[in-house]
Coordinates of C-alpha atoms and ligand atoms in Angstrom, one line a residue:
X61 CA -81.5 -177.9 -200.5
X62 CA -80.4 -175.1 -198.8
X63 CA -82.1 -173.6 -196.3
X64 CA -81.3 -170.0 -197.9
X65 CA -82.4 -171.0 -201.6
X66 CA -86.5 -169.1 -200.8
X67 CA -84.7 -166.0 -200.1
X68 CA -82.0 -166.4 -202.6
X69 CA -84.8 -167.1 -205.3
X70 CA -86.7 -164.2 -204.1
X71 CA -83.5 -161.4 -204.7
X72 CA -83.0 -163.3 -207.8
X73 CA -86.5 -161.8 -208.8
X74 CA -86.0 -158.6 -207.1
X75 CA -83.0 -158.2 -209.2
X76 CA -84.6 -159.1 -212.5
X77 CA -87.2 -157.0 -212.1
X78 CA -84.8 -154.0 -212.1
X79 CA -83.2 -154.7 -215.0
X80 CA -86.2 -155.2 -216.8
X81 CA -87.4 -151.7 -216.0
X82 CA -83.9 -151.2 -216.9
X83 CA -84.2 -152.2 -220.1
X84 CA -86.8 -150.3 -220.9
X85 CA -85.5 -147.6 -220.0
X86 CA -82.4 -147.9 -222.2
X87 CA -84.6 -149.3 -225.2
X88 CA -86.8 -145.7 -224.8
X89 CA -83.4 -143.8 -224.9
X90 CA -82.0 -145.5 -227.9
X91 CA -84.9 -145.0 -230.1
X92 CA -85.3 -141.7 -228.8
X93 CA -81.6 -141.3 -229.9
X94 CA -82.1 -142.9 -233.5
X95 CA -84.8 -140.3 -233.6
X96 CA -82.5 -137.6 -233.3
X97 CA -80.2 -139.2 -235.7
X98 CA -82.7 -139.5 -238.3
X99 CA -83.3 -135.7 -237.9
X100 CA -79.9 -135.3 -238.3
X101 CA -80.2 -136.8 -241.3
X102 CA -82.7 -134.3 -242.5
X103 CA -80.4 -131.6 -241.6
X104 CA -77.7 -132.8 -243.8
X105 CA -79.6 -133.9 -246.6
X106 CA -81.2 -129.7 -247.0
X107 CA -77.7 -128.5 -246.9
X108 CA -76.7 -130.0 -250.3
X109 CA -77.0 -133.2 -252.9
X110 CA -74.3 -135.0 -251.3
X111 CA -74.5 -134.5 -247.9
X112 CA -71.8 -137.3 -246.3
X113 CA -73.7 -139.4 -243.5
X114 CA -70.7 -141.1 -241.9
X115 CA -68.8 -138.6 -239.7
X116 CA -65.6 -140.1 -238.8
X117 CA -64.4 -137.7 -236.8
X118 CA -68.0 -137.3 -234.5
X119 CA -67.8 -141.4 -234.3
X120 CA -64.3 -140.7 -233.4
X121 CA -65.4 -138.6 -230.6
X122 CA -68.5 -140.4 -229.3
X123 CA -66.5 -143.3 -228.2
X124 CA -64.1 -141.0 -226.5
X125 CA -66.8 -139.8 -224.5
X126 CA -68.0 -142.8 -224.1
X127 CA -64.5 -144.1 -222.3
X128 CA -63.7 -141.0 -220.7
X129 CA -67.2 -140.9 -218.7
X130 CA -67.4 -144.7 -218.7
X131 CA -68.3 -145.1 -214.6
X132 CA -67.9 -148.9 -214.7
X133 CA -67.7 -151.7 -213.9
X134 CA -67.6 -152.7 -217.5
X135 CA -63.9 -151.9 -219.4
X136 CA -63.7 -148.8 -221.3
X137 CA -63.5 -151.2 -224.4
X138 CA -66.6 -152.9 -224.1
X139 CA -68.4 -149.7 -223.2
X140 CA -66.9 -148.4 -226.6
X141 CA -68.3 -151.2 -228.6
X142 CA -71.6 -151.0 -226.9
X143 CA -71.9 -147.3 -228.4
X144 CA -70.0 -148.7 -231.3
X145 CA -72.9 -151.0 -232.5
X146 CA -75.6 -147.9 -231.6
X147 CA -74.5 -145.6 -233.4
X148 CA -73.5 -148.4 -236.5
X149 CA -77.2 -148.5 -236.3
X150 CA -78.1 -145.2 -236.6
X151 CA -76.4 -144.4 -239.0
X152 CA -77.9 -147.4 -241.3
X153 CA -81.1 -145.8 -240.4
X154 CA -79.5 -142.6 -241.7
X155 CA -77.9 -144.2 -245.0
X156 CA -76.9 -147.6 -245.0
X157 CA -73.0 -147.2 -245.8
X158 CA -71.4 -150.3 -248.0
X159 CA -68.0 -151.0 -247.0
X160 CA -65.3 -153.5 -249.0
X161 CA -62.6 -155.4 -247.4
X162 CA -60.0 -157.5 -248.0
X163 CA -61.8 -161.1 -248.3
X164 CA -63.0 -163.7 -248.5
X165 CA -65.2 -163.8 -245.1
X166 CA -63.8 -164.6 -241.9
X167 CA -60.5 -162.9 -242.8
X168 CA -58.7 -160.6 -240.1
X169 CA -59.8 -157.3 -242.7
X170 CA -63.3 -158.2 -241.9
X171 CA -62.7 -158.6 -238.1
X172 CA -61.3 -155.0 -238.7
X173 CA -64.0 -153.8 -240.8
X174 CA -67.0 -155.2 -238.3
X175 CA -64.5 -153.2 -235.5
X176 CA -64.7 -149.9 -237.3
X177 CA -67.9 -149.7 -238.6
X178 CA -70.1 -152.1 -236.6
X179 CA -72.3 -155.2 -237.6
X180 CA -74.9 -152.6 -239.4
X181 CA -72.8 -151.7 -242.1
X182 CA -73.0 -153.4 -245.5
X183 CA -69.7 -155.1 -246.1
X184 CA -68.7 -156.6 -249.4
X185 CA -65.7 -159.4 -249.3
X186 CA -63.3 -158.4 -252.5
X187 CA -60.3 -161.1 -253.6
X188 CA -57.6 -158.5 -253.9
X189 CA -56.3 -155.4 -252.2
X190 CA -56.5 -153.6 -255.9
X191 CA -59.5 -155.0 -256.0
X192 CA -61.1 -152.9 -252.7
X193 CA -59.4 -149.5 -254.0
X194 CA -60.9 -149.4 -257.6
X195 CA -64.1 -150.3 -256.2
X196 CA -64.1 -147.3 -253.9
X197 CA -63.0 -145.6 -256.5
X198 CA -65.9 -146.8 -258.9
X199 CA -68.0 -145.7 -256.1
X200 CA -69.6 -149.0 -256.3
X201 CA -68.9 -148.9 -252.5
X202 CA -68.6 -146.0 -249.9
X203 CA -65.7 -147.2 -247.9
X204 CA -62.6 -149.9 -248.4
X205 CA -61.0 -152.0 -245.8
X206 CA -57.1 -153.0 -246.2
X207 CA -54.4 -154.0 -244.1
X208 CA -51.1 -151.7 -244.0
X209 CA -48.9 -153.3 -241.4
X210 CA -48.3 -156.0 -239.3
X211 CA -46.0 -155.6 -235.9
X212 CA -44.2 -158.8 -236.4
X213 CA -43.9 -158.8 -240.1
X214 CA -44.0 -155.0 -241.4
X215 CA -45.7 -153.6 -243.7
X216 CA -48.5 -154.8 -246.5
X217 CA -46.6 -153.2 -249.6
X218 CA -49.5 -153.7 -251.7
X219 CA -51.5 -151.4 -249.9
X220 CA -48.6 -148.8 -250.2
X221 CA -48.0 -149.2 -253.8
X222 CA -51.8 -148.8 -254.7
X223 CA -51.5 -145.2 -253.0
X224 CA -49.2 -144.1 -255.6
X225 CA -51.7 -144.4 -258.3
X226 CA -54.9 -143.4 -256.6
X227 CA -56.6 -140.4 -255.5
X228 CA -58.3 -142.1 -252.6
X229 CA -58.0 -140.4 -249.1
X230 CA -57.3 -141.8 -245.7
X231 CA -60.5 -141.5 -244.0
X232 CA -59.4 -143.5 -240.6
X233 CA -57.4 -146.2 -238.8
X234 CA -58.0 -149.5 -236.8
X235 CA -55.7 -151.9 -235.0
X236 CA -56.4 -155.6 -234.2
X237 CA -54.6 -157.5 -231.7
X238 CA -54.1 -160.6 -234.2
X239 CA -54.7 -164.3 -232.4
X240 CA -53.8 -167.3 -234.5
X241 CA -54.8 -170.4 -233.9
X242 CA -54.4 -174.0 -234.9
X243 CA -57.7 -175.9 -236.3
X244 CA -58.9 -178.9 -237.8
X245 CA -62.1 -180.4 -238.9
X246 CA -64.1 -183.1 -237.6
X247 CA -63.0 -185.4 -240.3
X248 CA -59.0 -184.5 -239.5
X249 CA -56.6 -187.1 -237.6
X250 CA -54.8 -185.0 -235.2
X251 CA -51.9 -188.0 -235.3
X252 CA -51.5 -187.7 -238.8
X253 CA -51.6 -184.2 -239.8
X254 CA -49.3 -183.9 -242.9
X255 CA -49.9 -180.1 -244.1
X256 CA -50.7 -177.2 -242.3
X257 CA -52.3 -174.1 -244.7
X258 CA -51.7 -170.5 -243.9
X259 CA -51.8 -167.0 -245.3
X260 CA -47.7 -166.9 -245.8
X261 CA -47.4 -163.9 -242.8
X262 CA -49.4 -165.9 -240.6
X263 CA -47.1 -169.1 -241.5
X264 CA -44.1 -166.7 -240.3
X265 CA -46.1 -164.9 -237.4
X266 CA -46.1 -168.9 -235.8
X267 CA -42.7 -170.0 -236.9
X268 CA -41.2 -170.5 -233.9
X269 CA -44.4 -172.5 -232.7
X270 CA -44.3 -174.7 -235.2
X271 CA -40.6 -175.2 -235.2
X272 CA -41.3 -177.0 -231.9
X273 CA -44.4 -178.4 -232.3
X274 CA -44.3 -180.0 -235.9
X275 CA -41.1 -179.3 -236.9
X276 CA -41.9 -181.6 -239.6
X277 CA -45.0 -180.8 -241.4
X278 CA -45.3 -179.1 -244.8
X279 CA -46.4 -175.5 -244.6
X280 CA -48.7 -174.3 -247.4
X281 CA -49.3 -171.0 -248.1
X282 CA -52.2 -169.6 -249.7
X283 CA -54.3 -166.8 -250.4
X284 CA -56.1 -166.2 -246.8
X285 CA -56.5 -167.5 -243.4
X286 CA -60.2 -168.5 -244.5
X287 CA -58.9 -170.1 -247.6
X288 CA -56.8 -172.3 -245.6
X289 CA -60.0 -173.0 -243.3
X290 CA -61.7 -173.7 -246.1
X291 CA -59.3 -176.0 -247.2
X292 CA -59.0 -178.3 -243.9
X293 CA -62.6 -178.7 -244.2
X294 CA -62.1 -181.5 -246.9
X295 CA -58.9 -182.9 -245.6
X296 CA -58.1 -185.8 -243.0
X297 CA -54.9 -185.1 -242.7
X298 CA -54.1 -181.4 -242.9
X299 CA -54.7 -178.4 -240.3
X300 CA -55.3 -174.4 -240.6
X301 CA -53.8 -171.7 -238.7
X302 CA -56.8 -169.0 -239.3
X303 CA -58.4 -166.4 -236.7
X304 CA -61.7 -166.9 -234.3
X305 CA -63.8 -165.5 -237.3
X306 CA -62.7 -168.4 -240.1
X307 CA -62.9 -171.0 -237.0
X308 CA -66.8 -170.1 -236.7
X309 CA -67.2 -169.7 -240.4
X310 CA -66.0 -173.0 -241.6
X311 CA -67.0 -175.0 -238.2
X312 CA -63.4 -176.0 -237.2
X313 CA -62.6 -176.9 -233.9
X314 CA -59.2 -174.7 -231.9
X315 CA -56.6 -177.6 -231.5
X316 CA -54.2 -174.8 -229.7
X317 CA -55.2 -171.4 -229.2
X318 CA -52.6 -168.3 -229.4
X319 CA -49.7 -169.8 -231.1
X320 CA -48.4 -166.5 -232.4
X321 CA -45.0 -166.0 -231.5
X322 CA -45.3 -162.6 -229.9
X323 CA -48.3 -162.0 -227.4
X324 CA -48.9 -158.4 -228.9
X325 CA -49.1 -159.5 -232.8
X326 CA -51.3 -156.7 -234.3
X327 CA -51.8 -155.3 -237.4
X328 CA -53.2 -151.8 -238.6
X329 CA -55.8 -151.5 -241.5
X330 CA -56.7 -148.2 -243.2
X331 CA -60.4 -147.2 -244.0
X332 CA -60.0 -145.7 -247.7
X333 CA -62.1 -143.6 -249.0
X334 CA -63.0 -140.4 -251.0
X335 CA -63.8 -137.6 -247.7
X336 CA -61.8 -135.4 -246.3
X337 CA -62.1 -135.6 -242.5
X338 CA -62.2 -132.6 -240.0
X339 CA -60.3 -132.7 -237.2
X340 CA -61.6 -134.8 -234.0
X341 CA -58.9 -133.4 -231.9
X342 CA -56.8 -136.9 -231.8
X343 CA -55.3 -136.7 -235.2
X344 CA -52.7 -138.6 -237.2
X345 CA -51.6 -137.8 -241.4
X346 CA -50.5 -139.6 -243.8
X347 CA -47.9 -138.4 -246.6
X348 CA -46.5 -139.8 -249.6
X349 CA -43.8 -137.4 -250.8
X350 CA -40.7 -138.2 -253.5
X351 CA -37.2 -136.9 -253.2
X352 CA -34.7 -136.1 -255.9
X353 CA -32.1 -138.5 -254.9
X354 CA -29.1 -136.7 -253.8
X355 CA -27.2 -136.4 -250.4
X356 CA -28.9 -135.4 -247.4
X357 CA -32.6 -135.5 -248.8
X358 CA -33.9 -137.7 -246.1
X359 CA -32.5 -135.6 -243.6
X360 CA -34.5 -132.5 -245.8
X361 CA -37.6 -134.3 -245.7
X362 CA -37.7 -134.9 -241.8
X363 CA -36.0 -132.3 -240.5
X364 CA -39.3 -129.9 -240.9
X365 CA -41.0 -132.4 -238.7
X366 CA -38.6 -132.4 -235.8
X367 CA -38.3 -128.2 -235.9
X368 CA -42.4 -128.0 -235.9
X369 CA -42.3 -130.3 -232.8
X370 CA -44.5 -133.6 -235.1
X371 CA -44.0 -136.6 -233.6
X372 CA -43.7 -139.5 -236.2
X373 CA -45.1 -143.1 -236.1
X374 CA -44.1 -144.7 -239.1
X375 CA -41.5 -143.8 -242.1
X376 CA -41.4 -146.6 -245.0
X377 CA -39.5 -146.5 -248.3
X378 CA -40.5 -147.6 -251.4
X379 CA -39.4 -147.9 -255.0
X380 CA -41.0 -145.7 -257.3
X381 CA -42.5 -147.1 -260.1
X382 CA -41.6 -144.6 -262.4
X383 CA -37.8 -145.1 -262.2
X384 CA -35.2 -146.8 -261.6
X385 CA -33.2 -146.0 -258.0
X386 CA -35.6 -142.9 -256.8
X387 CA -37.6 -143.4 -254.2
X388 CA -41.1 -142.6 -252.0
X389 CA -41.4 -142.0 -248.6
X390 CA -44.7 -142.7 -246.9
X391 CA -44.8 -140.8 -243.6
X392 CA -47.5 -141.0 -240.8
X393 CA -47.9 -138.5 -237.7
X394 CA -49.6 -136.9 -235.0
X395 CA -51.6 -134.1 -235.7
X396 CA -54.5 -133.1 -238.2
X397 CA -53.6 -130.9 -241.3
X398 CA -55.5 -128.1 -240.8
X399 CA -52.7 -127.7 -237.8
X400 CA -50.7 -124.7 -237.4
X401 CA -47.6 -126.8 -236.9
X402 CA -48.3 -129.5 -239.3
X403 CA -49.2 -127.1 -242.1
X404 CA -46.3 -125.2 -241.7
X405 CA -44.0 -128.4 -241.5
X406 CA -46.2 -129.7 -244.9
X407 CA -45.2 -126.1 -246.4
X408 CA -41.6 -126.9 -245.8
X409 CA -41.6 -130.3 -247.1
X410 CA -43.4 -129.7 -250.1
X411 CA -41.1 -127.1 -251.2
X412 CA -37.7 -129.9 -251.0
X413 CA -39.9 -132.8 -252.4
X414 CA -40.4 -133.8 -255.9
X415 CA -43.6 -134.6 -255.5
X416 CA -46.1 -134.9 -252.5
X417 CA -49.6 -135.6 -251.6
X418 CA -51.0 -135.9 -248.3
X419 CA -53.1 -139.1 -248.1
X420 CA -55.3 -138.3 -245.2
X421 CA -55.3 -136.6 -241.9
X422 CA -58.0 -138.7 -239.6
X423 CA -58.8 -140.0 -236.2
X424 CA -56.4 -141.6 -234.5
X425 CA -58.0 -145.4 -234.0
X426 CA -59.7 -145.6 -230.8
X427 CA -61.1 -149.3 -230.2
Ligands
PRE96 O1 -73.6 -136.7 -235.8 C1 -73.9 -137.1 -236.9 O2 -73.5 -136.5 -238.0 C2 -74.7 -138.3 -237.1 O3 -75.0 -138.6 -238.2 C3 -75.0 -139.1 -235.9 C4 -74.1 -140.3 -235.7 C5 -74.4 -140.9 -234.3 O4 -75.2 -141.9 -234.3 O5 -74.0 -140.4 -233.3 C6 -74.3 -141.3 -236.8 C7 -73.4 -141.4 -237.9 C8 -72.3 -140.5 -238.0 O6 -71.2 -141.2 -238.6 C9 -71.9 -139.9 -236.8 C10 -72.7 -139.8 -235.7

């Protein structure tokens, strides 16, 4: 025993006892904060029937604050999420919001959905992407989850497509650094694994992996990551490749961790829903516009953008569905709508396109 271990064993109680009184502290200012959120509640609810509890654009701006001031030693990210799952419960204490996503459980959508809105939120697992928008639409749920793009693999066309009949607004972004993994169960035979299951972009997000490490194994596509969990559970000879989440849910065991091909895999979900969102002062929009199709029209449609100084992050192209050859554009960039710049530019666009609707403007994603 070491000679130290009396006085090591005393600052180890020293230092307890502060962060008990610590603790209390912090637990006194959290309820005295979901005090003031519950009289913030009052506030909203005497100006009108449907006063609109979830704020995106204050949320978006408390965890700002929260990195910008954040002294350390902890990283800005985890400081975020602290103040992400405080004010997640507030605002239940507020209203309970119910959010869908993208299911079943333990799917990547969920990981996003838990990210955006925090563990207090009511989240509802639907099969199908149509599925999430006509439940927000039905108002059977206040928010929707759904993926929109994926850096290795592009974009989630569904989701695209389902904008072009729907009224539902963007009401706010979040990105997800994506890890894939390889699991099996306790019944599988690592020697004799046959089949691997997959969601079919998370097949192609590991091709290269697997190309060297079981060249010859039969890749199965189905509907999710957690289906393919779900699967291995029964199987001796098969394996998943599935996030952390469907791991946990499904009690698989990581054979090899990180396989993607590309260290920054991510993908970008939308929050759908039926607000409008004032600006937080870190904006992006999100257009849908048709052109007539005739020479120089996407030059017409982006050159507004350049003269009003927008930058863009993402221009897609899609076949309309209500003819054959003409086309919609889906455009994303900085800045809020209620912008000088970025109204004049929507002014200019609107008067070359056929049609145009501006899906969104809403906080850039900050976790
Ligand atoms: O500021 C508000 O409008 C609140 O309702 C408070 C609060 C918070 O806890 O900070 C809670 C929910 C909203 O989505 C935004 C912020």
């Amino acid at each position: 025993m070491s000679e130290n271990k009396p006085k090591q064993d005393e600052r180890l109680l020293e230092l307890r006892n502060r962060i008990d009184t610590i603790d209390s502290e912090i637990a006194r200012l959290i309820s005295e904060r979901a005090n003031c959120a519950l009289e913030v509640a009052e506030v909203k609810k005497s100006n009108g029937e449907d006063a609109l509890y979830y704020r995106p654009e204050r949320e978006a701006q408390v965890l700002r604050r929260a990195m910008e001031r954040n002294p350390g030693p902890l990283t800005n990210e985890e400081m975020a999420r602290l103040f992400r799952e405080i004010m997640s419960a507030c605002l239940a204490l507020e209203e309970p919001i119910k959010v869908a996503y993208l299911g079943p459980e333990g799917t990547f959508t969920q990981q996003a959905a838990l990210k955006h809105f925090g563990h207090s939120a009511v989240s509802k697992p639907l099969a199908a992407i149509d599925e999430v928008f006509r439940e927000v639409e039905a108002g059977a749920v206040n928010y929707g989850v759904v993926p929109v793009e994926n850096s290795t693999e592009g974009v989630v066309n569904h989701t695209l497509d389902n904008f072009m009949t729907s009224n539902l607004k963007i009401c706010g972004e979040v990105e997800l650094r994506i890890h894939q993994h390889l699991m099996i169960s306790d019944i599988t035979r690592k020697e004799s694994i046959t089949r691997i299951y997959s969601h079919a972009q998370s097949l192609a997000q590991c091709r290269k992996w697997l190309d060297s490490y079981y060249p010859n194994v039969e890749r199965v596509a189905v509907a999710s990551n957690a289906e393919a969990a779900r699967r291995v559970k029964g199987e001796w000879n098969a394996a998943a490749i599935a996030g952390d989440m469907a791991a946990e849910l499904y009690g698989l065991k990581i054979l090899n961790e990180k396989i993607e091909d590309r260290p920054d895999n991510s993908t970008r979900f939308l929050i759908i829903g039926s607000q409008a969102v004032p600006p937080s002062g870190d904006d992006k929009t999100s257009l849908m516009v048709s052109m007539r199709n005739a020479p120089g029209a996407l030059h017409d449609l982006l050159a507004p953008f350049q003269h009003h100084k927008i930058d863009l992050t993402r221009v897609e192209t899609r076949p309309a569905q209500s003819g054959n050859w003409t086309y919609v554009f889906f455009i994303d960039f900085v800045g809020h709508r209620e912008r000088e710049n970025v109204a004049a530019a929507l002014k200019e666009v609107g008067a070359c396109a056929s049609d145009m609707k501006v899906l969104g403007s809403y906080p850039r994603g900050v976790l």
